[in-house]
Amino acid sequence: MDKQNSSLYLSAAIIMAQGVMVFVAKFADNAAEQGRKKVLLPVRALLFAFIDNPYMLTGIQLLDGIAAGLFGVVSILMIADLSKGTGRFNLLQGVVYSAIGLAAALSSIPAGYVVNRFGYAVGFGTLAGISVLGLLFYSFFVPETKDIDMAPEPVAVAAKVT
């Protein structure tokens, strides 16, 4: 690895991912009209496990932009679907993003242990394996939300006859 230019590679990777995310978000918005459960396979972690060329790693970071664009749009649409008519969109959004933040913060502990003990290839392979488990859970246990009508039933009011 080129340690002199590592901050340059990191900066390029972040800028490329964010640039791609803008365009993918528009695509995700259009694609989500056919259903919300469009997923991106956890390819990125596997590629990071076996490639150490800084130029290729920077290019692979484009997948992060694609994933961020898709997730950013589709997660909001799913939250909107699930909270439709309840007045609890912000609450559900807060719960979802808090869970994501907590998982991201806590996952660095076991990931750091695996990388420290077994190396980067095993670390990224483990992350890819966990992603596959998440993908399977999402595929089999999370329902499509696009056509779900979550609006509460109107309360029947009895008319008083006098």
Short mmCIF file of C-alpha atoms in Angstrom, two decimals:
data_model
loop_
_atom_site.label_atom_id
_atom_site.label_comp_id
_atom_site.label_asym_id
_atom_site.label_seq_id
_atom_site.Cartn_x
_atom_site.Cartn_y
_atom_site.Cartn_z
CA MET A 1 0.00 0.00 0.00
CA ASP A 2 1.23 3.50 -0.83
CA LYS A 3 1.32 5.10 2.65
CA GLN A 4 2.41 8.51 1.32
CA ASN A 5 -0.77 8.91 -0.74
CA SER A 6 -3.22 7.03 1.48
CA SER A 7 -5.13 10.19 2.44
CA LEU A 8 -5.41 11.06 -1.26
CA TYR A 9 -6.90 7.61 -2.01
CA LEU A 10 -9.28 7.89 0.94
CA SER A 11 -10.43 11.35 -0.18
CA ALA A 12 -10.95 10.16 -3.75
CA ALA A 13 -12.93 7.15 -2.53
CA ILE A 14 -15.25 9.32 -0.43
CA ILE A 15 -15.78 11.90 -3.18
CA MET A 16 -16.47 9.22 -5.79
CA ALA A 17 -18.96 7.40 -3.53
CA GLN A 18 -20.84 10.60 -2.73
CA GLY A 19 -20.89 11.67 -6.37
CA VAL A 20 -22.31 8.34 -7.50
CA MET A 21 -24.87 8.40 -4.68
CA VAL A 22 -26.54 11.51 -6.09
CA PHE A 23 -27.28 9.85 -9.42
CA VAL A 24 -28.25 6.51 -7.93
CA ALA A 25 -30.75 8.17 -5.59
CA LYS A 26 -32.75 9.36 -8.59
CA PHE A 27 -32.63 5.89 -10.13
CA ALA A 28 -33.67 4.32 -6.81
CA ASP A 29 -36.68 6.63 -6.59
CA ASN A 30 -37.89 5.48 -10.01
CA ALA A 31 -37.06 1.80 -9.41
CA ALA A 32 -38.85 1.77 -6.06
CA GLU A 33 -42.16 2.29 -7.84
CA GLN A 34 -41.96 -1.39 -8.90
CA GLY A 35 -41.39 -2.45 -5.28
CA ARG A 36 -39.25 -1.48 -2.32
CA LYS A 37 -37.36 -4.74 -1.86
CA LYS A 38 -34.71 -4.17 -4.50
CA VAL A 39 -31.39 -5.08 -2.89
CA LEU A 40 -27.73 -4.82 -3.66
CA LEU A 41 -25.74 -7.97 -2.95
CA PRO A 42 -22.91 -7.59 -0.44
CA VAL A 43 -20.24 -7.62 -3.15
CA ARG A 44 -18.25 -4.70 -1.84
CA ALA A 45 -17.00 -6.45 1.32
CA LEU A 46 -15.90 -9.48 -0.70
CA LEU A 47 -14.01 -7.30 -3.16
CA PHE A 48 -12.26 -5.47 -0.31
CA ALA A 49 -11.25 -8.82 1.17
CA PHE A 50 -9.26 -9.90 -1.88
CA ILE A 51 -8.00 -6.70 -3.53
CA ASP A 52 -5.26 -4.48 -2.17
CA ASN A 53 -4.55 -2.28 -5.19
CA PRO A 54 -5.35 1.32 -4.07
CA TYR A 55 -6.66 2.31 -7.51
CA MET A 56 -9.03 -0.65 -7.67
CA LEU A 57 -10.14 -0.08 -4.06
CA THR A 58 -10.96 3.52 -4.91
CA GLY A 59 -13.04 2.31 -7.86
CA ILE A 60 -14.78 -0.30 -5.71
CA GLN A 61 -15.82 2.53 -3.43
CA LEU A 62 -18.30 3.49 -6.18
CA LEU A 63 -20.35 0.53 -4.93
CA ASP A 64 -20.64 2.37 -1.61
CA GLY A 65 -22.20 5.30 -3.44
CA ILE A 66 -24.62 2.98 -5.20
CA ALA A 67 -25.59 1.30 -1.93
CA ALA A 68 -25.94 4.63 -0.09
CA GLY A 69 -28.11 6.07 -2.85
CA LEU A 70 -30.37 3.02 -2.94
CA PHE A 71 -30.65 2.72 0.82
CA GLY A 72 -31.16 6.43 1.37
CA VAL A 73 -34.18 6.53 -0.91
CA VAL A 74 -35.71 3.11 -0.32
CA SER A 75 -35.43 3.25 3.49
CA ILE A 76 -37.33 6.55 3.59
CA LEU A 77 -39.98 5.15 1.23
CA MET A 78 -40.39 2.02 3.38
CA ILE A 79 -40.66 4.13 6.55
CA ALA A 80 -43.28 6.27 4.82
CA ASP A 81 -45.18 3.14 3.73
CA LEU A 82 -45.14 1.66 7.23
CA SER A 83 -46.16 4.87 8.98
CA LYS A 84 -48.77 6.01 6.46
CA GLY A 85 -51.76 7.56 8.21
CA THR A 86 -50.33 7.15 11.71
CA GLY A 87 -48.61 10.51 12.14
CA ARG A 88 -45.50 8.68 13.36
CA PHE A 89 -43.14 9.02 10.40
CA ASN A 90 -40.50 10.96 12.37
CA LEU A 91 -40.68 8.53 15.28
CA LEU A 92 -40.18 5.51 13.05
CA GLN A 93 -37.41 7.25 11.12
CA GLY A 94 -35.65 8.06 14.40
CA VAL A 95 -35.95 4.48 15.64
CA VAL A 96 -34.65 3.03 12.36
CA TYR A 97 -31.67 5.38 12.07
CA SER A 98 -30.85 5.03 15.78
CA ALA A 99 -30.73 1.25 15.36
CA ILE A 100 -28.48 1.65 12.32
CA GLY A 101 -26.18 4.04 14.20
CA LEU A 102 -25.99 1.77 17.23
CA ALA A 103 -25.25 -1.27 15.07
CA ALA A 104 -22.54 0.64 13.17
CA ALA A 105 -20.93 1.80 16.42
CA LEU A 106 -21.05 -1.59 18.11
CA SER A 107 -19.97 -3.59 15.05
CA SER A 108 -16.53 -1.99 15.07
CA ILE A 109 -15.63 -3.89 18.25
CA PRO A 110 -16.00 -7.46 16.90
CA ALA A 111 -14.81 -6.36 13.44
CA GLY A 112 -11.66 -4.87 14.97
CA TYR A 113 -11.06 -8.08 16.91
CA VAL A 114 -11.43 -10.26 13.79
CA VAL A 115 -9.14 -8.02 11.71
CA ASN A 116 -6.57 -7.79 14.52
CA ARG A 117 -6.54 -11.53 15.11
CA PHE A 118 -7.00 -12.93 11.58
CA GLY A 119 -6.24 -10.11 9.11
CA TYR A 120 -8.15 -7.94 6.67
CA ALA A 121 -9.18 -10.71 4.27
CA VAL A 122 -10.92 -12.65 7.04
CA GLY A 123 -12.35 -9.43 8.46
CA PHE A 124 -13.94 -8.36 5.18
CA GLY A 125 -15.00 -11.93 4.47
CA THR A 126 -16.76 -11.99 7.85
CA LEU A 127 -18.50 -8.70 7.04
CA ALA A 128 -19.61 -10.12 3.70
CA GLY A 129 -20.95 -13.24 5.44
CA ILE A 130 -22.90 -11.13 7.92
CA SER A 131 -24.25 -9.11 5.00
CA VAL A 132 -25.42 -12.30 3.28
CA LEU A 133 -27.24 -13.30 6.48
CA GLY A 134 -28.88 -9.87 6.56
CA LEU A 135 -29.83 -10.20 2.90
CA LEU A 136 -31.42 -13.59 3.52
CA PHE A 137 -33.35 -12.25 6.53
CA TYR A 138 -34.51 -9.26 4.50
CA SER A 139 -35.51 -11.43 1.54
CA PHE A 140 -37.53 -13.97 3.51
CA PHE A 141 -38.90 -12.10 6.52
CA VAL A 142 -39.38 -8.45 5.53
CA PRO A 143 -42.60 -7.90 3.58
CA GLU A 144 -42.90 -5.64 0.54
CA THR A 145 -44.20 -2.31 1.85
CA LYS A 146 -45.18 -0.56 -1.36
CA ASP A 147 -48.76 -1.84 -1.45
CA ILE A 148 -49.35 -2.15 2.30
CA ASP A 149 -52.13 0.08 3.56
CA MET A 150 -51.12 0.80 7.14
CA ALA A 151 -53.69 3.57 7.65
CA PRO A 152 -55.77 2.97 10.76
CA GLU A 153 -59.38 1.99 10.26
CA PRO A 154 -61.78 4.88 10.75
CA VAL A 155 -63.59 4.73 14.08
CA ALA A 156 -67.31 4.25 13.67
CA VAL A 157 -69.32 6.88 15.48
CA ALA A 158 -72.75 5.84 16.60
CA ALA A 159 -75.41 8.37 15.68
CA LYS A 160 -77.75 9.31 18.48
CA VAL A 161 -81.38 9.09 17.38
CA THR A 162 -83.81 11.26 19.33
#
